[in-house]
PDB file of C-alpha atoms in Angstrom:
ATOM      1  CA  MET A  10      -8.984 -62.798   0.082  1.00 52.00           C
ATOM      2  CA  PRO A  11      -7.094 -59.844   1.649  1.00 53.00           C
ATOM      3  CA  ILE A  12      -8.694 -57.577   4.254  1.00 52.00           C
ATOM      4  CA  THR A  13      -9.987 -54.517   2.451  1.00 55.00           C
ATOM      5  CA  LYS A  14     -12.833 -52.091   2.915  1.00 52.00           C
ATOM      6  CA  GLN A  15     -14.909 -54.553   0.862  1.00 57.00           C
ATOM      7  CA  ASN A  16     -13.821 -57.542   2.995  1.00 67.00           C
ATOM      8  CA  PRO A  17     -13.740 -56.336   6.590  1.00 73.00           C
ATOM      9  CA  PRO A  18     -13.099 -58.784   9.471  1.00 83.00           C
ATOM     10  CA  LEU A  19     -16.256 -60.751  10.322  1.00 87.00           C
ATOM     11  CA  THR A  20     -18.169 -60.231  13.555  1.00 91.00           C
ATOM     12  CA  PRO A  21     -17.887 -63.139  16.039  1.00 91.00           C
ATOM     13  CA  ALA A  22     -21.533 -64.110  15.404  1.00 93.00           C
ATOM     14  CA  VAL A  23     -21.123 -64.196  11.620  1.00 95.00           C
ATOM     15  CA  PHE A  24     -17.856 -66.120  11.903  1.00 95.00           C
ATOM     16  CA  HIS A  25     -19.398 -68.779  14.164  1.00 95.00           C
ATOM     17  CA  ILE A  26     -22.484 -69.136  11.956  1.00 96.00           C
ATOM     18  CA  LEU A  27     -20.303 -69.595   8.854  1.00 96.00           C
ATOM     19  CA  LEU A  28     -18.166 -72.121  10.723  1.00 95.00           C
ATOM     20  CA  ALA A  29     -21.257 -74.072  11.826  1.00 95.00           C
ATOM     21  CA  LEU A  30     -22.659 -74.123   8.283  1.00 95.00           C
ATOM     22  CA  SER A  31     -19.316 -75.201   6.802  1.00 95.00           C
ATOM     23  CA  GLN A  32     -20.008 -78.561   8.478  1.00 93.00           C
ATOM     24  CA  GLY A  33     -23.345 -79.005   6.690  1.00 91.00           C
ATOM     25  CA  GLU A  34     -26.802 -77.503   6.240  1.00 92.00           C
ATOM     26  CA  ARG A  35     -28.548 -76.609   9.474  1.00 93.00           C
ATOM     27  CA  HIS A  36     -31.711 -74.943  10.770  1.00 93.00           C
ATOM     28  CA  GLY A  37     -31.517 -72.132  13.365  1.00 93.00           C
ATOM     29  CA  TYR A  38     -31.561 -74.358  16.447  1.00 93.00           C
ATOM     30  CA  GLY A  39     -29.019 -76.677  14.792  1.00 93.00           C
ATOM     31  CA  ILE A  40     -26.712 -73.695  14.162  1.00 95.00           C
ATOM     32  CA  MET A  41     -26.989 -72.662  17.829  1.00 94.00           C
ATOM     33  CA  LYS A  42     -26.116 -76.152  19.026  1.00 93.00           C
ATOM     34  CA  GLN A  43     -23.177 -76.376  16.614  1.00 94.00           C
ATOM     35  CA  VAL A  44     -21.850 -72.960  17.711  1.00 93.00           C
ATOM     36  CA  ARG A  45     -21.998 -74.058  21.358  1.00 91.00           C
ATOM     37  CA  ALA A  46     -20.185 -77.305  20.499  1.00 91.00           C
ATOM     38  CA  ASP A  47     -17.513 -75.555  18.366  1.00 90.00           C
ATOM     39  CA  ALA A  48     -16.809 -72.983  21.073  1.00 86.00           C
ATOM     40  CA  GLU A  49     -17.033 -75.609  23.849  1.00 85.00           C
ATOM     41  CA  GLY A  50     -19.833 -73.651  25.505  1.00 78.00           C
ATOM     42  CA  ARG A  51     -17.897 -70.379  25.629  1.00 83.00           C
ATOM     43  CA  VAL A  52     -20.042 -68.704  22.965  1.00 82.00           C
ATOM     44  CA  SER A  53     -23.797 -68.540  23.321  1.00 81.00           C
ATOM     45  CA  MET A  54     -25.961 -66.647  20.895  1.00 88.00           C
ATOM     46  CA  GLY A  55     -29.505 -65.421  21.448  1.00 91.00           C
ATOM     47  CA  THR A  56     -32.235 -65.888  18.848  1.00 94.00           C
ATOM     48  CA  GLY A  57     -32.172 -62.151  18.046  1.00 95.00           C
ATOM     49  CA  THR A  58     -28.440 -62.148  17.332  1.00 94.00           C
ATOM     50  CA  LEU A  59     -28.663 -65.402  15.353  1.00 96.00           C
ATOM     51  CA  TYR A  60     -31.544 -64.448  13.072  1.00 96.00           C
ATOM     52  CA  GLY A  61     -30.457 -60.805  12.754  1.00 95.00           C
ATOM     53  CA  SER A  62     -27.050 -62.031  11.581  1.00 95.00           C
ATOM     54  CA  LEU A  63     -28.648 -64.637   9.291  1.00 95.00           C
ATOM     55  CA  LYS A  64     -30.840 -61.993   7.647  1.00 94.00           C
ATOM     56  CA  ARG A  65     -27.849 -59.727   6.988  1.00 93.00           C
ATOM     57  CA  MET A  66     -25.869 -62.705   5.710  1.00 95.00           C
ATOM     58  CA  LEU A  67     -28.738 -63.672   3.377  1.00 95.00           C
ATOM     59  CA  ASP A  68     -28.825 -60.099   2.051  1.00 92.00           C
ATOM     60  CA  ALA A  69     -25.031 -60.118   1.576  1.00 92.00           C
ATOM     61  CA  GLY A  70     -25.136 -63.497  -0.221  1.00 93.00           C
ATOM     62  CA  LEU A  71     -22.988 -65.310   2.381  1.00 95.00           C
ATOM     63  CA  VAL A  72     -25.679 -67.914   3.099  1.00 95.00           C
ATOM     64  CA  LYS A  73     -28.799 -69.137   1.331  1.00 94.00           C
ATOM     65  CA  GLU A  74     -32.027 -70.777   2.413  1.00 92.00           C
ATOM     66  CA  SER A  75     -31.680 -74.371   1.379  1.00 86.00           C
ATOM     67  CA  ASP A  76     -35.166 -75.798   1.861  1.00 74.00           C
ATOM     68  CA  LYS A  77     -37.898 -76.295   4.443  1.00 74.00           C
ATOM     69  CA  ARG A  78     -38.118 -79.780   5.897  1.00 74.00           C
ATOM     70  CA  ILE A  79     -38.801 -81.743   9.084  1.00 73.00           C
ATOM     71  CA  ASP A  80     -35.963 -82.526  11.486  1.00 74.00           C
ATOM     72  CA  PRO A  81     -36.645 -86.120  12.599  1.00 71.00           C
ATOM     73  CA  ALA A  82     -34.718 -85.521  15.849  1.00 73.00           C
ATOM     74  CA  LEU A  83     -37.126 -82.754  16.919  1.00 72.00           C
ATOM     75  CA  ASP A  84     -40.833 -82.528  16.120  1.00 70.00           C
ATOM     76  CA  ASP A  85     -43.020 -82.590  13.032  1.00 70.00           C
ATOM     77  CA  GLU A  86     -42.649 -78.879  12.266  1.00 75.00           C
ATOM     78  CA  ARG A  87     -41.059 -77.947   8.949  1.00 84.00           C
ATOM     79  CA  ARG A  88     -37.922 -75.836   9.441  1.00 89.00           C
ATOM     80  CA  VAL A  89     -35.904 -73.599   7.146  1.00 92.00           C
ATOM     81  CA  TYR A  90     -32.414 -74.986   6.562  1.00 94.00           C
ATOM     82  CA  TYR A  91     -29.500 -72.690   5.756  1.00 95.00           C
ATOM     83  CA  ALA A  92     -26.413 -73.440   3.659  1.00 95.00           C
ATOM     84  CA  LEU A  93     -23.174 -71.663   2.797  1.00 95.00           C
ATOM     85  CA  THR A  94     -22.755 -70.003  -0.600  1.00 95.00           C
ATOM     86  CA  ALA A  95     -19.464 -69.810  -2.513  1.00 94.00           C
ATOM     87  CA  LEU A  96     -19.077 -66.225  -1.242  1.00 94.00           C
ATOM     88  CA  GLY A  97     -19.673 -67.416   2.323  1.00 94.00           C
ATOM     89  CA  GLU A  98     -16.985 -70.096   1.922  1.00 94.00           C
ATOM     90  CA  GLN A  99     -14.559 -67.433   0.628  1.00 93.00           C
ATOM     91  CA  ALA A 100     -15.355 -65.098   3.536  1.00 93.00           C
ATOM     92  CA  LEU A 101     -14.870 -67.895   6.080  1.00 94.00           C
ATOM     93  CA  SER A 102     -11.596 -68.968   4.508  1.00 94.00           C
ATOM     94  CA  ALA A 103     -10.331 -65.350   4.502  1.00 92.00           C
ATOM     95  CA  GLU A 104     -11.280 -64.928   8.167  1.00 93.00           C
ATOM     96  CA  ILE A 105      -9.529 -68.163   9.156  1.00 94.00           C
ATOM     97  CA  ASP A 106      -6.389 -66.955   7.311  1.00 93.00           C
ATOM     98  CA  ARG A 107      -6.609 -63.618   9.135  1.00 92.00           C
ATOM     99  CA  LEU A 108      -6.953 -65.291  12.537  1.00 92.00           C
ATOM    100  CA  ARG A 109      -4.128 -67.714  11.709  1.00 93.00           C
ATOM    101  CA  HIS A 110      -1.904 -64.760  10.789  1.00 92.00           C
ATOM    102  CA  ILE A 111      -2.705 -63.034  14.102  1.00 90.00           C
ATOM    103  CA  VAL A 112      -1.875 -66.204  16.059  1.00 89.00           C
ATOM    104  CA  GLU A 113       1.448 -66.551  14.199  1.00 89.00           C
ATOM    105  CA  LEU A 114       2.225 -62.892  14.838  1.00 87.00           C
ATOM    106  CA  THR A 115       1.538 -63.174  18.584  1.00 85.00           C
ATOM    107  CA  ARG A 116       3.697 -66.321  18.764  1.00 82.00           C
ATOM    108  CA  GLU A 117       6.577 -64.456  17.109  1.00 80.00           C
ATOM    109  CA  THR A 118       6.351 -61.285  19.187  1.00 80.00           C
ATOM    110  CA  GLU A 119       5.147 -62.842  22.480  1.00 72.00           C
ATOM    111  CA  PRO A 120       3.585 -59.605  23.751  1.00 67.00           C
ATOM    112  CA  HIS A 121       3.066 -59.236  27.492  1.00 66.00           C
ATOM    113  CA  PRO A 122      -0.722 -59.275  27.981  1.00 64.00           C
ATOM    114  CA  ASN A 123      -0.600 -56.481  30.577  1.00 64.00           C
ATOM    115  CA  ALA A 124       2.228 -54.485  29.007  1.00 60.00           C
ATOM    116  CA  PHE A 125       0.173 -51.290  28.786  1.00 60.00           C
ATOM    117  CA  ALA A 126      -1.497 -51.675  32.150  1.00 59.00           C
ATOM    118  CA  TYR A 127       1.832 -52.013  33.955  1.00 55.00           C
ATOM    119  CA  GLY A 128       3.801 -49.596  31.769  1.00 51.00           C
ATOM    120  CA  LYS A 129       6.243 -52.283  30.577  1.00 47.00           C
TER     121      LYS A 129
ATOM    122  CA  MET B  14     -47.975 -66.931  40.442  1.00 45.00           C
ATOM    123  CA  SER B  15     -46.052 -69.076  38.029  1.00 59.00           C
ATOM    124  CA  VAL B  16     -45.757 -68.270  34.346  1.00 69.00           C
ATOM    125  CA  SER B  17     -46.294 -71.187  31.993  1.00 79.00           C
ATOM    126  CA  ASP B  18     -44.187 -71.997  28.920  1.00 78.00           C
ATOM    127  CA  ARG B  19     -47.233 -71.205  26.830  1.00 84.00           C
ATOM    128  CA  ASP B  20     -47.456 -67.669  28.256  1.00 88.00           C
ATOM    129  CA  ILE B  21     -43.751 -67.075  27.631  1.00 90.00           C
ATOM    130  CA  ARG B  22     -44.060 -68.300  24.031  1.00 90.00           C
ATOM    131  CA  HIS B  23     -47.078 -66.057  23.567  1.00 92.00           C
ATOM    132  CA  TRP B  24     -45.168 -62.994  24.839  1.00 93.00           C
ATOM    133  CA  TYR B  25     -42.206 -63.849  22.652  1.00 94.00           C
ATOM    134  CA  ALA B  26     -44.473 -64.097  19.586  1.00 94.00           C
ATOM    135  CA  ARG B  27     -45.868 -60.663  20.478  1.00 94.00           C
ATOM    136  CA  LEU B  28     -42.365 -59.228  20.841  1.00 95.00           C
ATOM    137  CA  LEU B  29     -41.472 -60.532  17.373  1.00 95.00           C
ATOM    138  CA  ARG B  30     -44.306 -58.457  15.908  1.00 95.00           C
ATOM    139  CA  LEU B  31     -42.170 -55.356  16.566  1.00 95.00           C
ATOM    140  CA  TYR B  32     -39.727 -56.330  13.819  1.00 95.00           C
ATOM    141  CA  PRO B  33     -40.010 -54.440  10.500  1.00 93.00           C
ATOM    142  CA  ARG B  34     -42.374 -56.184   8.066  1.00 92.00           C
ATOM    143  CA  ASN B  35     -39.749 -57.474   5.595  1.00 90.00           C
ATOM    144  CA  PHE B  36     -37.824 -59.113   8.448  1.00 93.00           C
ATOM    145  CA  ARG B  37     -40.982 -60.457  10.088  1.00 93.00           C
ATOM    146  CA  GLU B  38     -42.238 -62.123   6.916  1.00 92.00           C
ATOM    147  CA  ARG B  39     -38.978 -63.936   6.367  1.00 91.00           C
ATOM    148  CA  MET B  40     -37.537 -64.813   9.768  1.00 92.00           C
ATOM    149  CA  THR B  41     -39.932 -64.720  12.722  1.00 91.00           C
ATOM    150  CA  GLU B  42     -41.579 -68.119  12.147  1.00 92.00           C
ATOM    151  CA  SER B  43     -38.146 -69.742  12.424  1.00 92.00           C
ATOM    152  CA  MET B  44     -37.328 -67.570  15.454  1.00 95.00           C
ATOM    153  CA  GLU B  45     -40.425 -68.821  17.267  1.00 94.00           C
ATOM    154  CA  GLN B  46     -39.514 -72.425  16.461  1.00 92.00           C
ATOM    155  CA  THR B  47     -35.961 -71.938  17.727  1.00 93.00           C
ATOM    156  CA  PHE B  48     -37.183 -70.216  20.891  1.00 93.00           C
ATOM    157  CA  ASN B  49     -39.557 -73.137  21.531  1.00 91.00           C
ATOM    158  CA  ASP B  50     -36.696 -75.607  20.954  1.00 90.00           C
ATOM    159  CA  LEU B  51     -34.528 -73.748  23.469  1.00 91.00           C
ATOM    160  CA  CYS B  52     -37.362 -73.672  26.041  1.00 89.00           C
ATOM    161  CA  ARG B  53     -37.872 -77.431  25.566  1.00 88.00           C
ATOM    162  CA  GLU B  54     -34.125 -78.063  25.899  1.00 88.00           C
ATOM    163  CA  ARG B  55     -34.000 -76.245  29.236  1.00 88.00           C
ATOM    164  CA  ARG B  56     -37.149 -77.933  30.504  1.00 86.00           C
ATOM    165  CA  ASP B  57     -35.770 -81.389  29.597  1.00 87.00           C
ATOM    166  CA  ALA B  58     -32.492 -80.542  31.336  1.00 85.00           C
ATOM    167  CA  GLY B  59     -34.424 -79.415  34.421  1.00 84.00           C
ATOM    168  CA  GLU B  60     -32.879 -75.935  34.272  1.00 81.00           C
ATOM    169  CA  GLY B  61     -34.663 -72.749  35.340  1.00 77.00           C
ATOM    170  CA  SER B  62     -35.823 -70.484  32.582  1.00 79.00           C
ATOM    171  CA  PHE B  63     -36.006 -67.007  34.190  1.00 85.00           C
ATOM    172  CA  GLY B  64     -32.471 -65.888  33.274  1.00 88.00           C
ATOM    173  CA  PHE B  65     -32.679 -67.475  29.849  1.00 89.00           C
ATOM    174  CA  VAL B  66     -36.011 -65.801  29.059  1.00 91.00           C
ATOM    175  CA  LEU B  67     -34.802 -62.409  30.274  1.00 92.00           C
ATOM    176  CA  TRP B  68     -31.590 -62.670  28.238  1.00 92.00           C
ATOM    177  CA  THR B  69     -33.420 -63.861  25.084  1.00 94.00           C
ATOM    178  CA  PHE B  70     -36.021 -61.085  25.312  1.00 95.00           C
ATOM    179  CA  ALA B  71     -33.266 -58.449  25.779  1.00 95.00           C
ATOM    180  CA  ASP B  72     -31.192 -59.891  22.904  1.00 94.00           C
ATOM    181  CA  THR B  73     -34.230 -59.924  20.611  1.00 95.00           C
ATOM    182  CA  PHE B  74     -35.277 -56.412  21.610  1.00 96.00           C
ATOM    183  CA  ILE B  75     -31.806 -55.057  20.791  1.00 95.00           C
ATOM    184  CA  ASP B  76     -31.959 -56.779  17.406  1.00 94.00           C
ATOM    185  CA  ILE B  77     -35.413 -55.263  16.772  1.00 95.00           C
ATOM    186  CA  LEU B  78     -33.919 -51.786  17.346  1.00 95.00           C
ATOM    187  CA  ARG B  79     -30.989 -52.625  15.052  1.00 93.00           C
ATOM    188  CA  GLU B  80     -33.265 -53.904  12.274  1.00 93.00           C
ATOM    189  CA  GLY B  81     -35.606 -50.918  12.646  1.00 93.00           C
ATOM    190  CA  LEU B  82     -32.690 -48.507  12.272  1.00 92.00           C
ATOM    191  CA  ARG B  83     -31.356 -50.444   9.289  1.00 89.00           C
ATOM    192  CA  THR B  84     -34.732 -50.409   7.522  1.00 88.00           C
ATOM    193  CA  MET B  85     -35.185 -46.698   8.249  1.00 86.00           C
ATOM    194  CA  THR B  86     -31.732 -45.844   6.846  1.00 84.00           C
ATOM    195  CA  GLN B  87     -32.426 -47.843   3.679  1.00 82.00           C
ATOM    196  CA  THR B  88     -35.774 -46.075   3.178  1.00 82.00           C
ATOM    197  CA  VAL B  89     -34.206 -42.629   3.593  1.00 79.00           C
ATOM    198  CA  LYS B  90     -31.438 -43.502   1.113  1.00 75.00           C
ATOM    199  CA  ARG B  91     -33.957 -44.857  -1.404  1.00 75.00           C
ATOM    200  CA  ASN B  92     -36.099 -41.743  -1.171  1.00 78.00           C
ATOM    201  CA  ALA B  93     -33.266 -39.178  -1.126  1.00 75.00           C
ATOM    202  CA  VAL B  94     -33.168 -38.773  -4.931  1.00 73.00           C
ATOM    203  CA  ILE B  95     -36.953 -38.372  -5.146  1.00 78.00           C
ATOM    204  CA  VAL B  96     -37.029 -35.802  -2.318  1.00 76.00           C
ATOM    205  CA  LEU B  97     -34.154 -33.818  -3.834  1.00 75.00           C
ATOM    206  CA  SER B  98     -35.741 -33.905  -7.317  1.00 77.00           C
ATOM    207  CA  VAL B  99     -39.152 -32.735  -6.102  1.00 82.00           C
ATOM    208  CA  THR B 100     -37.831 -29.973  -3.818  1.00 79.00           C
ATOM    209  CA  GLY B 101     -35.345 -28.847  -6.499  1.00 79.00           C
ATOM    210  CA  ALA B 102     -38.019 -28.663  -9.188  1.00 81.00           C
ATOM    211  CA  ALA B 103     -40.356 -26.815  -6.777  1.00 84.00           C
ATOM    212  CA  ALA B 104     -37.591 -24.308  -5.891  1.00 81.00           C
ATOM    213  CA  ILE B 105     -36.749 -23.637  -9.553  1.00 80.00           C
ATOM    214  CA  ILE B 106     -40.366 -23.233 -10.663  1.00 83.00           C
ATOM    215  CA  GLY B 107     -41.212 -21.165  -7.567  1.00 83.00           C
ATOM    216  CA  THR B 108     -38.270 -18.842  -8.092  1.00 80.00           C
ATOM    217  CA  ALA B 109     -39.096 -18.459 -11.794  1.00 79.00           C
ATOM    218  CA  LEU B 110     -42.734 -17.575 -11.019  1.00 81.00           C
ATOM    219  CA  LEU B 111     -41.953 -15.237  -8.111  1.00 81.00           C
ATOM    220  CA  THR B 112     -39.263 -13.292  -9.959  1.00 80.00           C
ATOM    221  CA  LYS B 113     -41.082 -13.051 -13.299  1.00 78.00           C
ATOM    222  CA  GLY B 114     -41.250  -9.461 -14.473  1.00 78.00           C
ATOM    223  CA  THR B 115     -38.893  -8.204 -11.730  1.00 79.00           C
ATOM    224  CA  GLU B 116     -35.233  -7.223 -11.832  1.00 77.00           C
ATOM    225  CA  TYR B 117     -34.385 -10.671 -10.366  1.00 76.00           C
ATOM    226  CA  GLU B 118     -35.913 -12.560 -13.293  1.00 74.00           C
ATOM    227  CA  GLY B 119     -32.711 -14.534 -13.944  1.00 75.00           C
ATOM    228  CA  ALA B 120     -32.413 -15.736 -10.337  1.00 76.00           C
ATOM    229  CA  PHE B 121     -33.890 -19.162 -11.089  1.00 72.00           C
ATOM    230  CA  PHE B 122     -30.718 -19.907 -13.107  1.00 76.00           C
ATOM    231  CA  TYR B 123     -28.748 -19.653  -9.842  1.00 79.00           C
ATOM    232  CA  VAL B 124     -31.257 -21.979  -8.124  1.00 77.00           C
ATOM    233  CA  LEU B 125     -30.910 -24.375 -11.049  1.00 78.00           C
ATOM    234  CA  ALA B 126     -27.107 -24.250 -10.731  1.00 81.00           C
ATOM    235  CA  ILE B 127     -27.249 -24.912  -6.953  1.00 81.00           C
ATOM    236  CA  TRP B 128     -29.635 -27.815  -7.555  1.00 78.00           C
ATOM    237  CA  PHE B 129     -27.270 -29.325 -10.161  1.00 79.00           C
ATOM    238  CA  VAL B 130     -24.330 -29.038  -7.740  1.00 83.00           C
ATOM    239  CA  LEU B 131     -26.318 -30.690  -4.917  1.00 79.00           C
ATOM    240  CA  PHE B 132     -27.648 -33.438  -7.185  1.00 77.00           C
ATOM    241  CA  GLY B 133     -24.170 -34.054  -8.634  1.00 80.00           C
ATOM    242  CA  ALA B 134     -22.666 -34.277  -5.132  1.00 81.00           C
ATOM    243  CA  LEU B 135     -25.355 -36.762  -4.077  1.00 75.00           C
ATOM    244  CA  GLU B 136     -24.811 -38.864  -7.200  1.00 75.00           C
ATOM    245  CA  MET B 137     -21.024 -38.898  -6.665  1.00 78.00           C
ATOM    246  CA  TYR B 138     -21.532 -39.930  -3.029  1.00 76.00           C
ATOM    247  CA  ALA B 139     -23.942 -42.700  -4.096  1.00 72.00           C
ATOM    248  CA  ARG B 140     -21.437 -43.997  -6.690  1.00 73.00           C
ATOM    249  CA  ALA B 141     -18.635 -44.016  -4.115  1.00 73.00           C
ATOM    250  CA  ARG B 142     -20.872 -46.017  -1.729  1.00 68.00           C
ATOM    251  CA  ARG B 143     -21.774 -48.466  -4.535  1.00 64.00           C
ATOM    252  CA  ASN B 144     -18.074 -49.006  -5.297  1.00 60.00           C
ATOM    253  CA  ASP B 145     -17.411 -49.646  -1.593  1.00 57.00           C
ATOM    254  CA  ALA B 146     -20.251 -52.163  -1.285  1.00 49.00           C
TER     255      ALA B 146
END
């Protein structure tokens, strides 16, 4: 899926949520824990950012509400589980390709990180 | 004076009431559950909650503003055609009535033409946005 006006690069929050859900259905707290684990603690998302992103992703058809059930590891409250849709899988795959391309490009060109700051 | 977990959860639930209704009906129950899970996680780990609570409240408040703006924009877009139709019809009828029997009797044709141009421009803009979406 090439980057076009219709398929812009994903925001970091949306990318991490898609990545977390690509490993299986999860409820909100489960997504947060998975994001922290995937990013080795370097990314932490608040509940506002998480659910705001989830709502926009639901509206865009990137994720769907799977069902409402109890998580035996937590308490006896029923929780909404979220799952990736086919469109969400496509968007994630396109974003991974884009990031991979950027990494390859930086390896080839080896830009100096402070080239502009030091006028090099 | 120390603030209990129950008080914090109560304030968070009150903050969530500021979300637009369509968002609130669908998401805030899960948000409360997740917030409670995070509070429990920190309590079990013996970590302080002041910074976490402050950060979560700020993050949620920013998202409330974002959702409010998004809902408002959608409402304006949805109502734009209705507003333009009603004001256009009122302008045409008003002009026709006011100029009846005067030397400017044909002026409402110009108003009609302007209205068609405006409506056409709006429709073309809406189609372009639909194709982009």
